[in-house]
Each structure stands twice: as structure tokens, then as C-alpha cells.
Amino acid sequence: MTQDNGAERDEDSDVARETELEPAVLDLFDDYRAAFDDFDADAVADCFAYPNVIWQFGKGNVFADDEELLENIEKLLAALDKEGVVASDYEIVAGYIGGDTAVATLSWVQSDAQGEAVFEFTCHYHLLFDGDTWRIAMIVNEP
């Protein structure tokens, strides 16, 4: 049986099963990647639920609204531009959808104009389905 959010649910159980990520979740990550590739801070922020938490450099940062998050995103985009990053790509390492929540682990490569990797890293995403679309509620960046 498929739920409103696209997750598969065992008809004999109220527990969601581990599954491939559904198209709506993949669309979120494609939009997120495209926003970074376009250096579009507003489009990056649109991928998030509020409040949200981003764990980076061993510290959790809580962003109550898009205004707070945009400041962080703009700094990140400026740093990526300075390093010559022009493209981002990801591979899904793991994913799970249960009800209106999902978790996904993505391995990222951010490359320069010559296609050389500038940054390679892994992030763990906790997602929420808000009745309309999937949004990022928390990111944990691996050190």
C-alpha cells in the first residue's frame, strides 16, 4: 500500500519498511543540488522545514526561519565560489521512509570547471513530509 507521502507500507503492519527512496524525496535532493549549482540561496532555503538543525564542525546550529538559514547558506555559497566549485553531485548511500519522516545518507562530490573533485563528504538527512512536500529538518555532516 502506498501512503500519501509516497512511502510503501506493509498492509499487514503499521510499520513502514526500508525501501528505495520515493520519487518525491529524490526530487527534493535534485532541487537541493540544482540550487547549489545555481548558487541560489533562496532555492536552497526552500528545501528546508523550520525550525531546522544543521550539525557541522561538531556543533548543532538551530535555524528558526529562512532569514537565519539564508545567512548561513550565503556564507557557504561564497566559500564554494571561492574554491571554484561549479557542480555538485550525490549518490544515495542509504534511505528509509517511515510515515511522514525519512532519513537518507548521501555521499557528495563538489567539482570545479574541469570536473576535478574539490570537496567529497557525506551527510545524513532527516526529512519531514509537511502534507505537500518533503523538506529537510536536520542535516548531520560527517567530520
CSV table of C-alpha atoms in Angstrom, one decimal:
chain,number,residue,atom,x,y,z
A,1,MET,CA,0.0,0.0,0.0
A,2,THR,CA,1.3,3.5,-0.8
A,3,GLN,CA,0.8,6.4,1.6
A,4,ASP,CA,0.0,10.0,0.7
A,5,ASN,CA,3.7,10.8,1.0
A,6,GLY,CA,4.8,8.0,-1.4
A,7,ALA,CA,6.2,5.6,1.2
A,8,GLU,CA,5.4,2.0,0.9
A,9,ARG,CA,3.7,0.4,3.9
A,10,ASP,CA,3.2,-3.3,4.5
A,11,GLU,CA,-0.6,-3.9,4.5
A,12,ASP,CA,-0.3,-6.3,7.4
A,13,SER,CA,1.7,-3.9,9.6
A,14,ASP,CA,1.7,-0.3,10.7
A,15,VAL,CA,5.4,-0.2,10.4
A,16,ALA,CA,7.0,1.3,7.2
A,17,ARG,CA,9.6,-0.9,5.6
A,18,GLU,CA,13.0,0.0,4.4
A,19,THR,CA,12.7,1.0,0.8
A,20,GLU,CA,14.3,2.8,-2.1
A,21,LEU,CA,13.6,6.5,-1.7
A,22,GLU,CA,10.5,7.6,-3.5
A,23,PRO,CA,10.5,10.0,-6.4
A,24,ALA,CA,9.2,12.9,-4.3
A,25,VAL,CA,12.3,12.5,-2.0
A,26,LEU,CA,14.6,12.2,-4.9
A,27,ASP,CA,13.0,15.4,-6.3
A,28,LEU,CA,13.9,17.2,-3.1
A,29,PHE,CA,17.6,16.2,-3.4
A,30,ASP,CA,17.6,17.1,-7.1
A,31,ASP,CA,16.2,20.5,-6.3
A,32,TYR,CA,18.7,20.9,-3.5
A,33,ARG,CA,21.6,20.0,-5.8
A,34,ALA,CA,20.3,22.3,-8.5
A,35,ALA,CA,20.0,25.2,-6.1
A,36,PHE,CA,23.7,24.8,-5.1
A,37,ASP,CA,24.7,24.5,-8.7
A,38,ASP,CA,22.8,27.8,-9.5
A,39,PHE,CA,24.2,29.5,-6.3
A,40,ASP,CA,20.6,30.2,-5.4
A,41,ALA,CA,20.4,30.7,-1.7
A,42,ASP,CA,16.6,31.2,-1.7
A,43,ALA,CA,16.1,27.9,-3.5
A,44,VAL,CA,18.4,26.1,-1.1
A,45,ALA,CA,16.4,27.5,1.8
A,46,ASP,CA,13.1,26.4,0.2
A,47,CYS,CA,14.3,22.8,0.7
A,48,PHE,CA,14.1,23.1,4.5
A,49,ALA,CA,11.5,22.8,7.2
A,50,TYR,CA,11.6,25.3,10.0
A,51,PRO,CA,13.0,25.2,12.6
A,52,ASN,CA,15.9,23.0,11.4
A,53,VAL,CA,19.2,21.9,12.7
A,54,ILE,CA,22.5,21.6,10.9
A,55,TRP,CA,25.3,19.8,12.6
A,56,GLN,CA,28.6,20.9,11.3
A,57,PHE,CA,32.1,21.2,12.8
A,58,GLY,CA,30.9,19.3,15.8
A,59,LYS,CA,28.2,21.8,16.7
A,60,GLY,CA,24.5,21.8,16.2
A,61,ASN,CA,23.1,25.1,14.7
A,62,VAL,CA,19.4,25.7,15.0
A,63,PHE,CA,17.7,27.9,12.4
A,64,ALA,CA,14.3,29.2,13.3
A,65,ASP,CA,13.4,30.6,9.9
A,66,ASP,CA,14.6,31.1,6.4
A,67,GLU,CA,16.2,34.5,7.3
A,68,GLU,CA,18.5,32.8,9.8
A,69,LEU,CA,19.3,30.0,7.4
A,70,LEU,CA,19.9,32.3,4.5
A,71,GLU,CA,22.8,34.0,6.3
A,72,ASN,CA,24.5,30.6,6.7
A,73,ILE,CA,23.7,29.5,3.1
A,74,GLU,CA,25.1,32.7,1.6
A,75,LYS,CA,28.4,32.2,3.5
A,76,LEU,CA,28.6,28.6,2.3
A,77,LEU,CA,27.9,29.6,-1.3
A,78,ALA,CA,30.6,32.3,-1.1
A,79,ALA,CA,33.1,29.7,0.2
A,80,LEU,CA,32.2,27.3,-2.6
A,81,ASP,CA,32.6,30.0,-5.2
A,82,LYS,CA,36.0,31.0,-3.8
A,83,GLU,CA,37.1,27.3,-4.1
A,84,GLY,CA,35.9,27.2,-7.7
A,85,VAL,CA,33.1,24.7,-7.1
A,86,VAL,CA,30.7,24.8,-10.1
A,87,ALA,CA,28.9,21.5,-9.8
A,88,SER,CA,27.6,19.1,-7.1
A,89,ASP,CA,26.6,15.5,-7.5
A,90,TYR,CA,25.4,12.9,-5.0
A,91,GLU,CA,25.0,9.2,-4.6
A,92,ILE,CA,22.4,7.8,-2.2
A,93,VAL,CA,24.1,5.5,0.3
A,94,ALA,CA,21.0,4.6,2.3
A,95,GLY,CA,17.5,5.7,2.8
A,96,TYR,CA,14.4,4.8,4.8
A,97,ILE,CA,10.8,6.3,4.8
A,98,GLY,CA,8.5,5.7,7.8
A,99,GLY,CA,5.2,7.6,7.8
A,100,ASP,CA,5.9,11.3,7.4
A,101,THR,CA,9.6,11.1,8.2
A,102,ALA,CA,12.5,9.8,6.2
A,103,VAL,CA,16.3,9.5,6.7
A,104,ALA,CA,18.8,9.4,3.9
A,105,THR,CA,22.6,9.3,3.7
A,106,LEU,CA,24.1,11.0,0.7
A,107,SER,CA,27.7,11.0,-0.5
A,108,TRP,CA,28.5,14.2,-2.2
A,109,VAL,CA,31.2,15.4,-4.7
A,110,GLN,CA,31.6,19.1,-5.5
A,111,SER,CA,33.7,19.7,-8.6
A,112,ASP,CA,35.4,22.6,-10.3
A,113,ALA,CA,35.0,23.6,-14.0
A,114,GLN,CA,37.5,20.9,-15.1
A,115,GLY,CA,35.4,18.2,-13.3
A,116,GLU,CA,38.0,17.7,-10.6
A,117,ALA,CA,36.7,17.0,-7.1
A,118,VAL,CA,37.1,19.9,-4.8
A,119,PHE,CA,35.1,18.5,-1.8
A,120,GLU,CA,33.9,15.0,-1.1
A,121,PHE,CA,31.8,14.4,2.0
A,122,THR,CA,28.8,12.5,3.4
A,123,CYS,CA,25.7,14.0,5.0
A,124,HIS,CA,22.8,12.4,6.9
A,125,TYR,CA,19.4,14.0,6.3
A,126,HIS,CA,16.3,13.8,8.4
A,127,LEU,CA,13.3,14.7,6.3
A,128,LEU,CA,9.7,15.6,7.1
A,129,PHE,CA,6.7,15.4,4.9
A,130,ASP,CA,4.6,18.6,5.5
A,131,GLY,CA,1.5,17.4,3.8
A,132,ASP,CA,2.6,18.9,0.5
A,133,THR,CA,6.3,18.1,0.0
A,134,TRP,CA,9.3,16.6,1.7
A,135,ARG,CA,11.6,19.1,3.5
A,136,ILE,CA,15.0,18.8,5.3
A,137,ALA,CA,14.5,19.1,9.1
A,138,MET,CA,18.1,18.2,10.1
A,139,ILE,CA,21.5,17.6,8.5
A,140,VAL,CA,24.4,15.9,10.2
A,141,ASN,CA,27.7,16.5,8.2
A,142,GLU,CA,30.3,13.8,8.8
A,143,PRO,CA,33.5,15.3,10.1
